[in-house]
mmCIF file of C-alpha atoms in Angstrom:
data_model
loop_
_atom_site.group_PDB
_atom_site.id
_atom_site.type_symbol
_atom_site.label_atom_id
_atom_site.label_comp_id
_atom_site.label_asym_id
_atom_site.label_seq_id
_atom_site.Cartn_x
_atom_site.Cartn_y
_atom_site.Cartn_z
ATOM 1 C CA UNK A 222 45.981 117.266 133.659
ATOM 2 C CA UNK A 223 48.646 120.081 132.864
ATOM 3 C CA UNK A 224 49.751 120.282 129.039
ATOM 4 C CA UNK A 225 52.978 120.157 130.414
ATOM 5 C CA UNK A 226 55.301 117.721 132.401
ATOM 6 C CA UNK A 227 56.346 119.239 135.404
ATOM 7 C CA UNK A 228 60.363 120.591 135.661
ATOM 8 C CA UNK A 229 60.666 121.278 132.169
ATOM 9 C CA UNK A 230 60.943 125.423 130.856
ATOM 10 C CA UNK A 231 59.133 125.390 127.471
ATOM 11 C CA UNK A 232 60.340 128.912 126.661
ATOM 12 C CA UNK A 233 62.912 127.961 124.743
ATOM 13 C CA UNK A 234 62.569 126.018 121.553
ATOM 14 C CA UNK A 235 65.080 123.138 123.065
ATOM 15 C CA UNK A 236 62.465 122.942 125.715
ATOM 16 C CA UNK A 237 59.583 123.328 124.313
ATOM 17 C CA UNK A 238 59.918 120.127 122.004
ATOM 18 C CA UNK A 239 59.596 117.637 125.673
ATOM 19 C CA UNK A 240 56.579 119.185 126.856
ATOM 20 C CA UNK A 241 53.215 117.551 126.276
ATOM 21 C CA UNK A 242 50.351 118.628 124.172
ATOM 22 C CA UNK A 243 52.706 121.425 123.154
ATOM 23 C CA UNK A 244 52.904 123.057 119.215
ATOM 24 C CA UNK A 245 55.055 120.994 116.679
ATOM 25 C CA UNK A 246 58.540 122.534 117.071
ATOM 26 C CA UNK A 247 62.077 122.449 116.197
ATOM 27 C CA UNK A 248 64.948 122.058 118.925
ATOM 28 C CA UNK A 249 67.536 124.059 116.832
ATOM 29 C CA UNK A 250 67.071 123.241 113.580
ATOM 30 C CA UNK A 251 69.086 125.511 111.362
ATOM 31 C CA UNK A 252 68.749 123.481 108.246
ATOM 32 C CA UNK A 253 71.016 120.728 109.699
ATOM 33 C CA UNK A 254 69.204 117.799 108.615
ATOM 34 C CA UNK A 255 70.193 117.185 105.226
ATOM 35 C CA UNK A 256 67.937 114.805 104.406
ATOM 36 C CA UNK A 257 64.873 117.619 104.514
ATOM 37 C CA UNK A 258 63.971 118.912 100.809
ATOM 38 C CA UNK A 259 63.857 122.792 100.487
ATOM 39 C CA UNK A 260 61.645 124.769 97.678
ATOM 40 C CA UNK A 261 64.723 125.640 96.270
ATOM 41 C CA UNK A 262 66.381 121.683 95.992
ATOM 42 C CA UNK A 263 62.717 120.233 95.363
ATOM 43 C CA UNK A 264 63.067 120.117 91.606
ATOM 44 C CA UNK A 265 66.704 118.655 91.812
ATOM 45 C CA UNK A 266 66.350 115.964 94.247
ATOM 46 C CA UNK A 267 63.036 114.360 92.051
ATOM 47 C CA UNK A 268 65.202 114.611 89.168
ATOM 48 C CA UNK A 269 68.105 112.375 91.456
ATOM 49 C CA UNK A 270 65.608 110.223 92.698
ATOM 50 C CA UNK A 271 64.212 109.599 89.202
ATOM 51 C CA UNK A 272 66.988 107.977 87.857
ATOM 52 C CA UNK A 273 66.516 105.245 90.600
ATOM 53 C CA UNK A 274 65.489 101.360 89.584
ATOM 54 C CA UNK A 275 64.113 100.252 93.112
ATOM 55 C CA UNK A 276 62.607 103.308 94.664
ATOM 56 C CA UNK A 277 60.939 103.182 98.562
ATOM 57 C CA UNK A 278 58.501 105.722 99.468
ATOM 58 C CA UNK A 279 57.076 106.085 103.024
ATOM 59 C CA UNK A 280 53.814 108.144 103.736
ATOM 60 C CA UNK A 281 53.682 109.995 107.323
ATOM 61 C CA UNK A 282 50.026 110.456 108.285
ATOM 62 C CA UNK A 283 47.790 111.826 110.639
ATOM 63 C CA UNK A 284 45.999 108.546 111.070
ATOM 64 C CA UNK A 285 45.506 104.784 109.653
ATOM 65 C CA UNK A 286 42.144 105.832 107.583
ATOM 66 C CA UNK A 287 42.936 106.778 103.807
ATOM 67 C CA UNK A 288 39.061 107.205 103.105
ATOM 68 C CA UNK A 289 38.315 109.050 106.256
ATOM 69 C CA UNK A 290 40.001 111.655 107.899
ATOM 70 C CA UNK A 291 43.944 110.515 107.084
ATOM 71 C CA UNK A 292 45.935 113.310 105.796
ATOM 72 C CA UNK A 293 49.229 112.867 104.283
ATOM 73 C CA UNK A 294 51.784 115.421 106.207
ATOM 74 C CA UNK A 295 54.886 114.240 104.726
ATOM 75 C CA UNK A 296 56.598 111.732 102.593
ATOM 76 C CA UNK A 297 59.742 110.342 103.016
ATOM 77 C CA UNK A 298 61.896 108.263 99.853
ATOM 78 C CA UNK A 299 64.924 106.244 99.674
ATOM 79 C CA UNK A 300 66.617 104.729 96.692
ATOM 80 C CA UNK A 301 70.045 103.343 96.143
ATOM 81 C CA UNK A 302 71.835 105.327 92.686
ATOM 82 C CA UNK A 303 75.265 105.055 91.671
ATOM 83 C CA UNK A 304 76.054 102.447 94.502
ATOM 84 C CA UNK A 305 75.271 104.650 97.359
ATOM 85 C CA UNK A 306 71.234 105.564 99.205
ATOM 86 C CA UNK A 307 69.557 108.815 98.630
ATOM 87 C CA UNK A 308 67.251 109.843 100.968
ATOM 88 C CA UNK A 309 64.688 112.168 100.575
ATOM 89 C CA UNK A 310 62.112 113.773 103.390
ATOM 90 C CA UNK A 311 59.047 115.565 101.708
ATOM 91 C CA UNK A 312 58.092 117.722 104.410
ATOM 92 C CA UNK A 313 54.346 119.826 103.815
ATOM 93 C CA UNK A 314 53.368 120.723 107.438
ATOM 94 C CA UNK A 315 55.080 124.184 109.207
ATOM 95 C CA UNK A 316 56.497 123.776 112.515
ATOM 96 C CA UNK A 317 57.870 126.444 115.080
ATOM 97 C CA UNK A 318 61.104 127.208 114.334
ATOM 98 C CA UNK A 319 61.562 125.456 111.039
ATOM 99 C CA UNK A 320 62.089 128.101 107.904
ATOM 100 C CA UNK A 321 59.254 128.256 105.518
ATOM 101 C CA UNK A 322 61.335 126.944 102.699
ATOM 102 C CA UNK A 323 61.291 123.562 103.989
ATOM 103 C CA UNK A 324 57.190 123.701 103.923
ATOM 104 C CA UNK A 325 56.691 122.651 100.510
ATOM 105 C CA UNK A 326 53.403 122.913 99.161
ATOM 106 C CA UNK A 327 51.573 119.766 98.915
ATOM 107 C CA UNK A 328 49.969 120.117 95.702
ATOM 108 C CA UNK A 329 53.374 121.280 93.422
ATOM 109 C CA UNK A 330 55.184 118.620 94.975
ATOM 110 C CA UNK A 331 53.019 115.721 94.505
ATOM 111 C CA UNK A 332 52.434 117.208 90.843
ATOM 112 C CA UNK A 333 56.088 116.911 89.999
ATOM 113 C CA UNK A 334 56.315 113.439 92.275
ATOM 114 C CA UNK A 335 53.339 112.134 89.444
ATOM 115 C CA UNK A 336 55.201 113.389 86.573
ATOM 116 C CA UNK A 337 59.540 112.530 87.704
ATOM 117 C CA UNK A 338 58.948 109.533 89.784
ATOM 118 C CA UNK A 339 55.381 107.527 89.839
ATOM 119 C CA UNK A 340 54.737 108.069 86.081
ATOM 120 C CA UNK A 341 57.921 106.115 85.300
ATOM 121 C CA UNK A 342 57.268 102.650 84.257
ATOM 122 C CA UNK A 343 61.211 101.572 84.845
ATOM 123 C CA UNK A 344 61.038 102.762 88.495
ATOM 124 C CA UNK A 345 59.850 99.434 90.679
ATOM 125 C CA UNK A 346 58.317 101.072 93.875
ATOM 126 C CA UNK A 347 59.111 99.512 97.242
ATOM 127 C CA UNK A 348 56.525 99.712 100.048
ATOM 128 C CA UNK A 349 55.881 98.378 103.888
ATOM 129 C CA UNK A 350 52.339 97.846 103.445
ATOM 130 C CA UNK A 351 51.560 99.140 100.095
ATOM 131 C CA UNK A 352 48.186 99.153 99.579
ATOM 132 C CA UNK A 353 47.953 101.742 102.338
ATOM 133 C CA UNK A 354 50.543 104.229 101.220
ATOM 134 C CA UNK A 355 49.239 103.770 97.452
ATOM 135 C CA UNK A 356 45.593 104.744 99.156
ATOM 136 C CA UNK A 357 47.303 108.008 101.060
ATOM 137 C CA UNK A 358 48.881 108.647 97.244
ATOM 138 C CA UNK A 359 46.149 108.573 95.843
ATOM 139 C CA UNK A 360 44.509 110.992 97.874
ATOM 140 C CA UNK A 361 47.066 113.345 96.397
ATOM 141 C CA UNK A 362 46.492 112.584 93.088
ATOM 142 C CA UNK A 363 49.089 110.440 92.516
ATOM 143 C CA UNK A 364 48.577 107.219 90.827
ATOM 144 C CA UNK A 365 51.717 104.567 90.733
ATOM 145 C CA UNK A 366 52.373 103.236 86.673
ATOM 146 C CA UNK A 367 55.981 101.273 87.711
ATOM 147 C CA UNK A 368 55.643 97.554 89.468
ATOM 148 C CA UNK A 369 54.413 97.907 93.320
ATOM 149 C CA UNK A 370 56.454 95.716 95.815
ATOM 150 C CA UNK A 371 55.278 95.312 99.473
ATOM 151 C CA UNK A 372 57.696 93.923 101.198
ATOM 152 C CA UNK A 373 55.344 93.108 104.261
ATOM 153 C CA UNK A 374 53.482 90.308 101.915
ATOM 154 C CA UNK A 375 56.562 89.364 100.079
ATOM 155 C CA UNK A 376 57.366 88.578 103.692
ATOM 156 C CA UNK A 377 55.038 86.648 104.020
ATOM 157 C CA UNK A 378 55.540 84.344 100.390
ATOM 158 C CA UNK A 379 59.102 83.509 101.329
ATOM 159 C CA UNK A 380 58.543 82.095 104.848
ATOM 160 C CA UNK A 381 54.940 82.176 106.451
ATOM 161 C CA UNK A 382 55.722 81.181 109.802
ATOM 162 C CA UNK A 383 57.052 84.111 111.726
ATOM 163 C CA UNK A 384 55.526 85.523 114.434
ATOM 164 C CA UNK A 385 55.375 88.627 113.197
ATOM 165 C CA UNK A 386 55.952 89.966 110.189
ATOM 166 C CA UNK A 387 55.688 94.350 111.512
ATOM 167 C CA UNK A 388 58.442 96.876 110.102
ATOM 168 C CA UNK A 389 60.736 96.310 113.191
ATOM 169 C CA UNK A 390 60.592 92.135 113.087
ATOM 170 C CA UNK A 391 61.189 92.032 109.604
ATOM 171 C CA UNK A 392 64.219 94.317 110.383
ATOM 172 C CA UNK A 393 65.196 92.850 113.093
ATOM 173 C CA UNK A 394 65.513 89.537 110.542
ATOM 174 C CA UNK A 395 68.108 91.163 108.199
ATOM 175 C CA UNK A 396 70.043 92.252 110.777
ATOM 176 C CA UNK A 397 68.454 95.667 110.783
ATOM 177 C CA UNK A 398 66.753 97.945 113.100
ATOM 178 C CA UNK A 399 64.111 100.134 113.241
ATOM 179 C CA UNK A 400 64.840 103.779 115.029
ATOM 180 C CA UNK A 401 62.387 103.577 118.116
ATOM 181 C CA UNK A 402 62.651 107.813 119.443
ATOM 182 C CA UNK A 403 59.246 108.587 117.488
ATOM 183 C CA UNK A 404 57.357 105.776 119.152
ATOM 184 C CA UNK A 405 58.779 106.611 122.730
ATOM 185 C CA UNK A 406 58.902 110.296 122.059
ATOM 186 C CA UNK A 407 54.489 109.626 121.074
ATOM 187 C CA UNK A 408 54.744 106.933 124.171
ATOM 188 C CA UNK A 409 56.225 109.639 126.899
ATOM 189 C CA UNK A 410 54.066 112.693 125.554
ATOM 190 C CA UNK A 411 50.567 111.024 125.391
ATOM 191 C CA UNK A 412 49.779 111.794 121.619
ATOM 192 C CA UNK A 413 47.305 109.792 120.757
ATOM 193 C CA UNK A 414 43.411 109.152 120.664
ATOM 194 C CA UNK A 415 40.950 106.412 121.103
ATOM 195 C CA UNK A 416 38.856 106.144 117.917
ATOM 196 C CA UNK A 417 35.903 103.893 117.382
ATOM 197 C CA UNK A 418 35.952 102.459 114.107
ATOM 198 C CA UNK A 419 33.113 101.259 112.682
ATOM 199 C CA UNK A 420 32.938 97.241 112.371
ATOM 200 C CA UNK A 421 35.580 96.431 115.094
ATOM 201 C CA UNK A 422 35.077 95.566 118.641
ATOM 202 C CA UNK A 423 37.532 97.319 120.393
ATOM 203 C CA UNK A 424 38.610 100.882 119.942
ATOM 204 C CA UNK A 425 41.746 102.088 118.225
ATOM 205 C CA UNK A 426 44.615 103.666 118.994
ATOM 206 C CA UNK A 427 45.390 106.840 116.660
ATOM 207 C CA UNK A 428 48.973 107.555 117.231
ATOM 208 C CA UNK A 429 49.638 111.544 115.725
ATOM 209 C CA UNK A 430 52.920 111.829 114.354
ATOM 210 C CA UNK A 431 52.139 114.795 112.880
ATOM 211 C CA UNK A 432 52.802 116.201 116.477
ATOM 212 C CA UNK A 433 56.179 115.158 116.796
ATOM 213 C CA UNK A 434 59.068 117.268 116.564
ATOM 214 C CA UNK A 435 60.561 117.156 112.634
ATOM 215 C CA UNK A 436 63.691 117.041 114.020
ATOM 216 C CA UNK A 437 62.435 112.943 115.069
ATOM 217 C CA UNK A 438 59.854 112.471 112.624
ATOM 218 C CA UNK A 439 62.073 112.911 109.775
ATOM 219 C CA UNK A 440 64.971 110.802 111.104
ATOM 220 C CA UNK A 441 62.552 108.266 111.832
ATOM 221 C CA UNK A 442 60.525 108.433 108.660
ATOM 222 C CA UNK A 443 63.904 107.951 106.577
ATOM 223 C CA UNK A 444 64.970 105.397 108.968
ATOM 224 C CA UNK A 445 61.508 103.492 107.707
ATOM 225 C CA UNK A 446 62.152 104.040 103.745
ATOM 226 C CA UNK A 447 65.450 103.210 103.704
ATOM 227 C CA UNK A 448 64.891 100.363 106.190
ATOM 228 C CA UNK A 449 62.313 99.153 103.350
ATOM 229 C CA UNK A 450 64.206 99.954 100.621
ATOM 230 C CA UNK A 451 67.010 97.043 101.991
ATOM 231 C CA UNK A 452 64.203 94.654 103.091
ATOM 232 C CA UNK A 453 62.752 94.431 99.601
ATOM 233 C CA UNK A 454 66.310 94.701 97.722
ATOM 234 C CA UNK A 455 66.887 91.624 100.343
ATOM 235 C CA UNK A 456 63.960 89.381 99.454
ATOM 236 C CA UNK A 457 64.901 89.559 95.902
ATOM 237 C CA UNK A 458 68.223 87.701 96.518
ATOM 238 C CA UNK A 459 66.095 85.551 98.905
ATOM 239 C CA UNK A 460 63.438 84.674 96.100
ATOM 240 C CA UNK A 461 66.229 84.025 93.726
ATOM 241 C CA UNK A 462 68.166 81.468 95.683
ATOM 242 C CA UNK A 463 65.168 79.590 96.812
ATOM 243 C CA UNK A 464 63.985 79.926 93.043
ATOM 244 C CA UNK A 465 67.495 78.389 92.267
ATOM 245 C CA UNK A 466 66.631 75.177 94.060
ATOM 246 C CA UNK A 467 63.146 74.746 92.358
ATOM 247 C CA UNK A 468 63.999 73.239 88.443
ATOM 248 C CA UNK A 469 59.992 73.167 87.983
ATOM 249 C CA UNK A 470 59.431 76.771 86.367
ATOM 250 C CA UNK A 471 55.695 76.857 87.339
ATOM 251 C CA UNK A 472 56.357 76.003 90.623
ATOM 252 C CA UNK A 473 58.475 78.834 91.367
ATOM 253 C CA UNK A 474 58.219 81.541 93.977
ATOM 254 C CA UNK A 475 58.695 84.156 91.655
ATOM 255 C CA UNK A 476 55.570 83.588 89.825
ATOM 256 C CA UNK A 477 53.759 83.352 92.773
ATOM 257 C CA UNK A 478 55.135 87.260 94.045
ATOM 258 C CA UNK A 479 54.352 88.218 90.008
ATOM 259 C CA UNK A 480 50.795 87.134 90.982
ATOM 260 C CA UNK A 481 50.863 88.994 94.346
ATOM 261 C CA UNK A 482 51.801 91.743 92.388
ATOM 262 C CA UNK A 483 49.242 92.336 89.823
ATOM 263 C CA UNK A 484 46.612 91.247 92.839
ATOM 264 C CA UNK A 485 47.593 94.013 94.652
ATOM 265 C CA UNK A 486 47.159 96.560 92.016
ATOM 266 C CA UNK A 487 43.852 94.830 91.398
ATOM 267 C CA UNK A 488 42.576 95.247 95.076
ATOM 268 C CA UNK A 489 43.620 98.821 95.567
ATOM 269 C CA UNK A 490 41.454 99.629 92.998
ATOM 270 C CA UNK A 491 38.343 97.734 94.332
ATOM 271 C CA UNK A 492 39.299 99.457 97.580
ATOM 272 C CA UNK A 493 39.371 103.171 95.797
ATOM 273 C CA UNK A 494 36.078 102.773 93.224
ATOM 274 C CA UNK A 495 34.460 99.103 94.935
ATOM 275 C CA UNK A 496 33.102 96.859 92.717
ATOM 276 C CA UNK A 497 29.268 95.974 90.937
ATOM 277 C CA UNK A 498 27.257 93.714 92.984
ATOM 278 C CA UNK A 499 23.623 91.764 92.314
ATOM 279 C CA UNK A 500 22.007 93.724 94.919
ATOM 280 C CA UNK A 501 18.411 92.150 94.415
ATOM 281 C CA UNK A 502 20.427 88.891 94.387
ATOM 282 C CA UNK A 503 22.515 89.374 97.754
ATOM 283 C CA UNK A 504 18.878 90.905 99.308
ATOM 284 C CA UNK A 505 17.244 87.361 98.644
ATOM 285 C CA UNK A 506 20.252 85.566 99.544
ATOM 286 C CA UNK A 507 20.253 87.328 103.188
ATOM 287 C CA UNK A 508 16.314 86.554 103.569
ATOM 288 C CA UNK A 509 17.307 82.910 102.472
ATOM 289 C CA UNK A 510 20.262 82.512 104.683
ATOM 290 C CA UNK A 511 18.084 84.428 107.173
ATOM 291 C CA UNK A 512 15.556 81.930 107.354
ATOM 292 C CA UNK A 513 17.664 79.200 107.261
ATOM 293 C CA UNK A 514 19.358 80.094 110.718
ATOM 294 C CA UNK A 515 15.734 81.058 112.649
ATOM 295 C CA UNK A 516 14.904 77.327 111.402
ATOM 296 C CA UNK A 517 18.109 76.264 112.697
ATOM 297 C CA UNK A 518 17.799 77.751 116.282
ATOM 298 C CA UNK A 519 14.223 76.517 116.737
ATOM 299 C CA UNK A 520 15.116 72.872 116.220
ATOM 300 C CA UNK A 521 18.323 73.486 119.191
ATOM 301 C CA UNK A 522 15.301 74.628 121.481
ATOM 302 C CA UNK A 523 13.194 71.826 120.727
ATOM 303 C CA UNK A 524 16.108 69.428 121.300
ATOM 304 C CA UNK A 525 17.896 70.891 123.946
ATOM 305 C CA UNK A 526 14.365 73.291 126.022
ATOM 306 C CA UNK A 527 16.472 76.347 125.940
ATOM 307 C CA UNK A 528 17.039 78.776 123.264
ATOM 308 C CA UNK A 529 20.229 79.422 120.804
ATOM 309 C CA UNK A 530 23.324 81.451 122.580
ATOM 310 C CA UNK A 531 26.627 80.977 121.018
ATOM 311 C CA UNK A 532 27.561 80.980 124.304
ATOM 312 C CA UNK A 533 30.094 78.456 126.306
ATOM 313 C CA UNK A 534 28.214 78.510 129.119
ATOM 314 C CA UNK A 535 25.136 77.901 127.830
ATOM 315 C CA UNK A 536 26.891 74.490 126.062
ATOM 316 C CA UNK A 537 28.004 73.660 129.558
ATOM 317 C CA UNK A 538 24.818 73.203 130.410
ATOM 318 C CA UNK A 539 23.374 71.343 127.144
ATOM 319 C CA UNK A 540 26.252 69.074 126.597
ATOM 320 C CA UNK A 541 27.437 68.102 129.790
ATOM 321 C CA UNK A 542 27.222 64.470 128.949
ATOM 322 C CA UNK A 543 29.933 64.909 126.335
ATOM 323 C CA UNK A 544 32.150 66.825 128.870
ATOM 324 C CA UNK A 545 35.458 63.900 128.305
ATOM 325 C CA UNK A 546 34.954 65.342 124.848
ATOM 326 C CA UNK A 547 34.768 69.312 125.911
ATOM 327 C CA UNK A 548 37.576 71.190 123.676
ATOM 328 C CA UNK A 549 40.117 73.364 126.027
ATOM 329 C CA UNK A 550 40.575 77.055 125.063
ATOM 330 C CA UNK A 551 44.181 78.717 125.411
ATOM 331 C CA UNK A 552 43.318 80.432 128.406
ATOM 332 C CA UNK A 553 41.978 77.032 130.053
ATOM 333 C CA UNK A 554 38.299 77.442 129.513
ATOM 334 C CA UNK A 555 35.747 74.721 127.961
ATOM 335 C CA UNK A 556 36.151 75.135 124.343
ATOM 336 C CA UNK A 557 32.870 74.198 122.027
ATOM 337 C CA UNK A 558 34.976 74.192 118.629
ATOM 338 C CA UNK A 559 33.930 72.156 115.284
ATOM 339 C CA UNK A 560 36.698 69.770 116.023
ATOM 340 C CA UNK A 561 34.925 68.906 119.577
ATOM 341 C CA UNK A 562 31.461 69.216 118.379
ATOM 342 C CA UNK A 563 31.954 66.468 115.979
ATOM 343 C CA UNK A 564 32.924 63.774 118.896
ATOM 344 C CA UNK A 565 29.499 64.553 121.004
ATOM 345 C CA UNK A 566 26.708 62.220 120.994
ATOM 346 C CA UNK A 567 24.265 65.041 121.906
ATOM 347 C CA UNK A 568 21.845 65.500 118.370
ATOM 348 C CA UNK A 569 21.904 69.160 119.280
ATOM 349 C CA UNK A 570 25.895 68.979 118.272
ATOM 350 C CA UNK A 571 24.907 68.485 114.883
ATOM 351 C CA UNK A 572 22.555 71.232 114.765
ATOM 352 C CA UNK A 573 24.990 73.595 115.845
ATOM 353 C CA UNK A 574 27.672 72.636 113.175
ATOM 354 C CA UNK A 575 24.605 72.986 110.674
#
């Protein structure tokens, strides 16, 4: 296939930003979009932001793996001060047509982001999926010392039963919504990759923002952090009214997001260093275990003539006497679930729930 969608001229820089597989560029970016930091602002706009109490940061990446190849391209803040929002967009990648002094260099800017901003224990830091922008941080250098907020889990705590509980749904709640020209702009152009990840069963999707035009990405990105920012300002009024109606004090919902809070802190760091194990212990536990379930499938053959398949179709065939009591699947299939299992008459039923 052509890198290019046929009828569009990519000599121009307007052009050029519609045309597939083509460099990152800038339509006609002139420094129009205020919300990009310069080398010249950098210093000024961390010392605005650092007078923040609720701060949300956003991390733009070149995939979902913080411990593999994910590289942090840009970073994009939002924080209410003096009544009004401040946005920020940490840019750190060049793209055609954008001056050089918006490419800030990644490793003075995170330096002075460690020191202003996530050094400062009176800053409380807002997130959309924290642990995973704490992880990209972190890969900077940058460790968080101020309270951590995700306000995808807080979600979560104040009402468990949505549907969904992504960026846009959670918006979508609060009357809110999330800017969707990235997405289509990735969607219409093709960027992306299949990955196989190691310990999943289906391959992955690696969307690369880091190939769309700034002059979306950075929009978008700031849509995202500011987006967050009013989510998580917005479950704190939520937490306090349905705290209001709770006179128990350890029953509260607020203690339960204080515990969510220092559990999250705990985990990312299990996640970055991992944690002592008993290795000779968990090797005799597996041979155990192991033994155990080879014990296990050899009695199902003896009772049933065929060997162990946790297959449906193979229970078809071996419990077909307790078909009235056959579970049914969502799609309409013979289910062979515990809750089924338990009602057959079968002796090989109870081997299998063994």
């Amino acid at each position: 296939r052509s890198n290019h969608h046929s009828g569009h001229d990519c000599r121009s820089l307007w052009n050029r930003r519609v045309c597939r597989g083509s460099k990152r560029t800038v339509r006609s970016f002139s420094g129009g979009l205020k919300v990009l930091v310069s080398r010249q602002t950098l210093a000024s706009v961390i010392e605005k932001l650092a007078k923040a109490k609720y701060l949300a940061s956003d991390t733009e990446t070149t995939s979902l793996r913080p411990f593999h190849d994910g590289r942090l391209f840009s970073i994009a803040m939002a924080a209410e001060i003096d009544g009004a929002i401040t946005a920020a967009y940490f840019n750190f990648q060049p793209y055609e047509g954008l001056a050089e002094e918006f490419v800030l260099d990644r490793v003075t800017t995170c330096q002075l982001l460690q020191e202003k901003i996530y050094s400062n224990p009176a800053i409380t830091h807002v997130f959309f999926n924290a642990k995973f922008d704490e992880h990209m941080l972190k890969n900077e250098g940058i460790e968080i010392v101020g309270q951590v907020r995700c306000a995808m889990v807080h979600g979560k705590l104040i009402y468990n039963e949505h549907q969904s509980y992504s960026l846009d749904a959670s918006l979508t709640r609060i009357g809110l919504a999330k800017d969707d020209k990235v997405m289509a702009y990735i969607k219409d152009h093709d960027l992306h990759t299949w990955e196989n990840i190691p310990g999943k069963k289906t391959r992955s999707k690696n969307l690369h923002f880091d190939r769309v035009p700034i002059d979306l990405v950075a929009p978008y990105a700031i849509a995202d952090s500011t987006g967050t920012l009013k989510l998580g300002m917005h479950q704190l009024k939520q937490i306090k009214i349905l705290d209001s109606e709770i006179p128990d004090e350890s029953k509260k919902l607020a203690r339960v997001v204080e515990n969510e809070i220092r559990l999250n802190r705990t985990i990312h760091r299990l996640e970055q260093h991992g944690c002592l194990i008993d290795t000779p212990y968990c090797i005799d536990a597996i041979a155990k275990e192991d033994t155990r379930l080879k014990a296990i499938q050899a009695q199902f053959e003896v009772l049933t003539g065929v060997p162990f398949i946790d297959s449906a179709k193979i229970f078809q065939h071996v419990f077909a006497t307790d078909q009235l009591h056959w579970g049914v699947s969502e799609t309409g299939l013979p289910a062979f679930d515990s809750d089924a299992l338990e009602k057959f008459q079968n002796p090989a039923a109870r081997v299998v729930l063994y």
